[in-house]
PDB file of C-alpha atoms in Angstrom:
ATOM      1  CA  GLU A   1      34.275 -28.239-136.530  1.00  0.00           C
ATOM      2  CA  ASP A   2      33.337 -31.492-134.979  1.00  0.00           C
ATOM      3  CA  PHE A   3      34.879 -32.916-131.870  1.00  0.00           C
ATOM      4  CA  GLU A   4      33.653 -36.470-132.273  1.00  0.00           C
ATOM      5  CA  ASP A   5      37.070 -37.733-131.243  1.00  0.00           C
ATOM      6  CA  ASP A   6      36.287 -36.663-127.685  1.00  0.00           C
ATOM      7  CA  GLU A   7      36.164 -39.841-125.687  1.00  0.00           C
ATOM      8  CA  LEU A   8      32.804 -40.563-124.153  1.00  0.00           C
ATOM      9  CA  VAL A   9      33.005 -40.490-120.384  1.00  0.00           C
ATOM     10  CA  ILE A  10      30.146 -41.801-118.314  1.00  0.00           C
ATOM     11  CA  TYR A  11      29.705 -40.026-115.011  1.00  0.00           C
ATOM     12  CA  GLU A  12      27.897 -41.086-111.889  1.00  0.00           C
ATOM     13  CA  GLU A  13      25.207 -39.016-110.240  1.00  0.00           C
ATOM     14  CA  GLY A  14      26.949 -36.732-107.771  1.00  0.00           C
ATOM     15  CA  ASP A  15      30.274 -36.601-109.618  1.00  0.00           C
ATOM     16  CA  GLN A  16      31.916 -33.187-109.515  1.00  0.00           C
ATOM     17  CA  LEU A  17      33.186 -32.271-112.967  1.00  0.00           C
ATOM     18  CA  ALA A  18      35.953 -29.811-113.733  1.00  0.00           C
ATOM     19  CA  LEU A  19      37.079 -28.340-117.042  1.00  0.00           C
ATOM     20  CA  VAL A  20      40.716 -27.217-117.041  1.00  0.00           C
ATOM     21  CA  LEU A  21      41.653 -24.695-119.734  1.00  0.00           C
ATOM     22  CA  ASP A  22      45.192 -23.809-118.735  1.00  0.00           C
ATOM     23  CA  GLU A  23      47.834 -25.905-120.476  1.00  0.00           C
ATOM     24  CA  LYS A  24      50.735 -24.125-118.818  1.00  0.00           C
ATOM     25  CA  ASN A  25      49.525 -25.014-115.301  1.00  0.00           C
ATOM     26  CA  GLN A  26      47.597 -28.143-116.224  1.00  0.00           C
ATOM     27  CA  SER A  27      49.486 -30.521-113.939  1.00  0.00           C
ATOM     28  CA  ALA A  28      48.991 -28.272-110.886  1.00  0.00           C
ATOM     29  CA  TRP A  29      45.250 -27.921-111.597  1.00  0.00           C
ATOM     30  CA  THR A  30      44.932 -31.658-112.213  1.00  0.00           C
ATOM     31  CA  GLU A  31      46.632 -32.637-108.977  1.00  0.00           C
ATOM     32  CA  THR A  32      44.754 -30.066-106.885  1.00  0.00           C
ATOM     33  CA  LEU A  33      41.332 -30.838-108.362  1.00  0.00           C
ATOM     34  CA  LYS A  34      41.832 -34.609-108.154  1.00  0.00           C
ATOM     35  CA  ASN A  35      42.617 -34.137-104.465  1.00  0.00           C
ATOM     36  CA  ARG A  36      39.230 -32.433-104.167  1.00  0.00           C
ATOM     37  CA  ASP A  37      37.554 -35.402-105.935  1.00  0.00           C
ATOM     38  CA  TYR A  38      36.826 -33.672-109.224  1.00  0.00           C
ATOM     39  CA  LYS A  39      36.660 -35.645-112.459  1.00  0.00           C
ATOM     40  CA  ILE A  40      38.635 -33.594-114.977  1.00  0.00           C
ATOM     41  CA  GLN A  41      38.307 -32.803-118.652  1.00  0.00           C
ATOM     42  CA  TYR A  42      40.501 -30.648-120.880  1.00  0.00           C
ATOM     43  CA  ALA A  43      40.060 -28.883-124.196  1.00  0.00           C
ATOM     44  CA  LYS A  44      42.863 -27.762-126.470  1.00  0.00           C
ATOM     45  CA  LEU A  45      40.775 -25.200-128.346  1.00  0.00           C
ATOM     46  CA  PRO A  46      38.229 -22.637-127.139  1.00  0.00           C
ATOM     47  CA  GLU A  47      35.638 -23.920-129.626  1.00  0.00           C
ATOM     48  CA  GLN A  48      36.044 -27.418-128.238  1.00  0.00           C
ATOM     49  CA  ALA A  49      35.654 -26.086-124.685  1.00  0.00           C
ATOM     50  CA  VAL A  50      32.464 -24.204-125.591  1.00  0.00           C
ATOM     51  CA  HIS A  51      31.142 -27.362-127.267  1.00  0.00           C
ATOM     52  CA  LYS A  52      31.846 -29.391-124.100  1.00  0.00           C
ATOM     53  CA  MET A  53      30.113 -26.798-121.914  1.00  0.00           C
ATOM     54  CA  LYS A  54      26.968 -27.061-124.056  1.00  0.00           C
ATOM     55  CA  PHE A  55      26.611 -30.755-123.322  1.00  0.00           C
ATOM     56  CA  THR A  56      28.165 -31.191-119.891  1.00  0.00           C
ATOM     57  CA  HIS A  57      27.399 -29.366-116.682  1.00  0.00           C
ATOM     58  CA  PHE A  58      30.787 -28.554-115.191  1.00  0.00           C
ATOM     59  CA  HIS A  59      30.932 -27.624-111.515  1.00  0.00           C
ATOM     60  CA  PHE A  60      34.360 -26.040-111.839  1.00  0.00           C
ATOM     61  CA  VAL A  61      36.049 -24.240-114.719  1.00  0.00           C
ATOM     62  CA  ALA A  62      39.708 -23.184-114.557  1.00  0.00           C
ATOM     63  CA  LEU A  63      40.641 -20.700-117.261  1.00  0.00           C
ATOM     64  CA  ASN A  64      43.986 -19.115-118.033  1.00  0.00           C
ATOM     65  CA  GLU A  65      43.577 -15.528-119.245  1.00  0.00           C
ATOM     66  CA  ASN A  66      45.744 -16.423-122.275  1.00  0.00           C
ATOM     67  CA  TYR A  67      43.863 -19.605-123.179  1.00  0.00           C
ATOM     68  CA  GLY A  68      43.354 -19.722-126.942  1.00  0.00           C
ATOM     69  CA  ASP A  69      45.731 -16.738-127.383  1.00  0.00           C
ATOM     70  CA  LYS A  70      42.829 -14.361-127.905  1.00  0.00           C
ATOM     71  CA  GLY A  71      42.947 -12.191-124.807  1.00  0.00           C
ATOM     72  CA  LEU A  72      40.258 -12.606-122.192  1.00  0.00           C
ATOM     73  CA  ASP A  73      37.605 -10.313-123.652  1.00  0.00           C
ATOM     74  CA  ASN A  74      37.761 -12.059-127.025  1.00  0.00           C
ATOM     75  CA  ASN A  75      37.814 -15.514-125.516  1.00  0.00           C
ATOM     76  CA  PRO A  76      34.699 -17.510-126.484  1.00  0.00           C
ATOM     77  CA  VAL A  77      34.902 -19.573-123.286  1.00  0.00           C
ATOM     78  CA  TYR A  78      34.963 -16.484-121.080  1.00  0.00           C
ATOM     79  CA  LYS A  79      32.111 -14.916-123.059  1.00  0.00           C
ATOM     80  CA  THR A  80      30.051 -18.106-122.837  1.00  0.00           C
ATOM     81  CA  LEU A  81      30.499 -18.300-119.074  1.00  0.00           C
ATOM     82  CA  ILE A  82      29.758 -14.685-118.261  1.00  0.00           C
ATOM     83  CA  GLU A  83      26.727 -14.612-120.558  1.00  0.00           C
ATOM     84  CA  MET A  84      25.141 -17.714-119.003  1.00  0.00           C
ATOM     85  CA  PRO A  85      21.843 -17.252-117.210  1.00  0.00           C
ATOM     86  CA  MET A  86      22.533 -16.693-113.526  1.00  0.00           C
ATOM     87  CA  VAL A  87      20.650 -19.815-112.505  1.00  0.00           C
ATOM     88  CA  THR A  88      23.173 -21.917-114.469  1.00  0.00           C
ATOM     89  CA  ARG A  89      26.205 -19.775-113.810  1.00  0.00           C
ATOM     90  CA  ARG A  90      25.932 -19.796-110.040  1.00  0.00           C
ATOM     91  CA  ASN A  91      26.357 -23.575-110.011  1.00  0.00           C
ATOM     92  CA  ILE A  92      29.772 -23.265-111.647  1.00  0.00           C
ATOM     93  CA  PHE A  93      32.863 -22.254-109.713  1.00  0.00           C
ATOM     94  CA  PHE A  94      34.862 -20.187-112.193  1.00  0.00           C
ATOM     95  CA  ALA A  95      38.569 -19.686-111.438  1.00  0.00           C
ATOM     96  CA  LEU A  96      40.660 -17.305-113.530  1.00  0.00           C
ATOM     97  CA  MET A  97      44.451 -17.611-113.633  1.00  0.00           C
ATOM     98  CA  GLY A  98      46.788 -14.954-114.966  1.00  0.00           C
ATOM     99  CA  CYS A  99      49.828 -12.810-114.300  1.00  0.00           C
ATOM    100  CA  ASN A 100      47.909  -9.552-113.725  1.00  0.00           C
ATOM    101  CA  PHE A 101      45.710 -10.729-110.898  1.00  0.00           C
ATOM    102  CA  LYS A 102      46.174 -10.462-107.182  1.00  0.00           C
ATOM    103  CA  THR A 103      45.315 -13.891-105.748  1.00  0.00           C
ATOM    104  CA  LEU A 104      41.990 -13.947-103.864  1.00  0.00           C
ATOM    105  CA  ASN A 105      41.310 -10.277-104.675  1.00  0.00           C
ATOM    106  CA  ASN A 106      37.517 -10.090-104.442  1.00  0.00           C
ATOM    107  CA  MET A 107      37.261  -6.801-106.313  1.00  0.00           C
ATOM    108  CA  GLN A 108      39.171  -8.146-109.323  1.00  0.00           C
ATOM    109  CA  ALA A 109      37.106 -11.344-109.252  1.00  0.00           C
ATOM    110  CA  PHE A 110      33.914  -9.280-109.140  1.00  0.00           C
ATOM    111  CA  GLN A 111      35.054  -7.064-112.034  1.00  0.00           C
ATOM    112  CA  LYS A 112      35.777 -10.134-114.150  1.00  0.00           C
ATOM    113  CA  SER A 113      32.560 -11.923-113.057  1.00  0.00           C
ATOM    114  CA  VAL A 114      34.505 -14.920-111.743  1.00  0.00           C
ATOM    115  CA  ASN A 115      34.573 -16.660-108.366  1.00  0.00           C
ATOM    116  CA  VAL A 116      38.297 -16.353-107.771  1.00  0.00           C
ATOM    117  CA  VAL A 117      41.340 -14.798-109.442  1.00  0.00           C
ATOM    118  CA  ILE A 118      44.753 -16.393-108.975  1.00  0.00           C
ATOM    119  CA  ASN A 119      48.147 -15.003-109.891  1.00  0.00           C
ATOM    120  CA  GLU A 120      50.338 -17.530-111.694  1.00  0.00           C
ATOM    121  CA  LYS A 121      53.131 -16.894-109.191  1.00  0.00           C
ATOM    122  CA  ASP A 122      50.898 -18.494-106.544  1.00  0.00           C
ATOM    123  CA  ILE A 123      50.413 -21.740-108.463  1.00  0.00           C
ATOM    124  CA  GLU A 124      52.104 -23.777-105.735  1.00  0.00           C
ATOM    125  CA  LYS A 125      49.498 -22.473-103.262  1.00  0.00           C
ATOM    126  CA  LEU A 126      46.615 -23.549-105.496  1.00  0.00           C
ATOM    127  CA  GLY A 127      45.339 -26.138-103.017  1.00  0.00           C
ATOM    128  CA  ASP A 128      45.144 -23.559-100.221  1.00  0.00           C
ATOM    129  CA  VAL A 129      43.514 -20.987-102.482  1.00  0.00           C
ATOM    130  CA  LEU A 130      40.727 -23.409-103.456  1.00  0.00           C
ATOM    131  CA  LYS A 131      40.366 -24.657 -99.891  1.00  0.00           C
ATOM    132  CA  LYS A 132      39.532 -21.094 -98.904  1.00  0.00           C
ATOM    133  CA  SER A 133      37.563 -19.857-101.914  1.00  0.00           C
ATOM    134  CA  ILE A 134      35.303 -22.827-102.739  1.00  0.00           C
ATOM    135  CA  PRO A 135      33.650 -23.089 -99.279  1.00  0.00           C
ATOM    136  CA  GLU A 136      33.283 -19.291 -99.106  1.00  0.00           C
ATOM    137  CA  ASN A 137      31.489 -19.369-102.437  1.00  0.00           C
ATOM    138  CA  GLU A 138      29.209 -22.203-101.286  1.00  0.00           C
ATOM    139  CA  ILE A 139      28.294 -20.289 -98.129  1.00  0.00           C
ATOM    140  CA  PHE A 140      27.640 -17.119-100.118  1.00  0.00           C
ATOM    141  CA  TYR A 141      25.292 -18.889-102.524  1.00  0.00           C
ATOM    142  CA  LYS A 142      23.617 -20.876 -99.766  1.00  0.00           C
ATOM    143  CA  VAL A 143      22.662 -17.585 -98.100  1.00  0.00           C
ATOM    144  CA  PHE A 144      21.719 -16.149-101.493  1.00  0.00           C
ATOM    145  CA  LYS A 145      19.456 -19.126-102.335  1.00  0.00           C
ATOM    146  CA  GLU A 146      17.866 -19.084 -98.866  1.00  0.00           C
ATOM    147  CA  THR A 147      17.166 -15.369 -99.264  1.00  0.00           C
ATOM    148  CA  LEU A 148      15.548 -15.935-102.674  1.00  0.00           C
ATOM    149  CA  TYR A 149      13.517 -18.776-101.218  1.00  0.00           C
ATOM    150  CA  SER A 150      12.314 -16.684 -98.284  1.00  0.00           C
ATOM    151  CA  LEU A 151      11.290 -13.933-100.727  1.00  0.00           C
ATOM    152  CA  GLY A 152       9.303 -16.503-102.680  1.00  0.00           C
ATOM    153  CA  LYS A 153      11.539 -16.146-105.721  1.00  0.00           C
ATOM    154  CA  ALA A 154      12.927 -19.681-105.863  1.00  0.00           C
TER     155      ALA A 154
END
């Protein structure tokens, strides 16, 4: 398939880009991420999303567990993200939305290889959830990168 109809968007150096793959909660994601100064893109189909991720470095990806109606483990977007090399993956904040998650549950997030899990019932608290989880993630990786650097691995 070709997605040539995607409009070309020119970004500035330093722009924070987000890819929102959650049609049901799209307006909540859009409002919350715009408030955090993200520039936002969407994709209707998983193949289109994977195509976008090949050519654009997104800093934030919001994925609904039912996106593409395939179930998470068969979702090409999810597979693409969790199979990325760590050096790429750790620069992407990956948020997973669904009805089976406990919001901010670190164990569930860890099991799914994402940065945060959010229950759909908590959609109205999305701003607060990101306000807590994004800085925590940045601190975690800052320590992680400094540790690698001090071990001569970076």
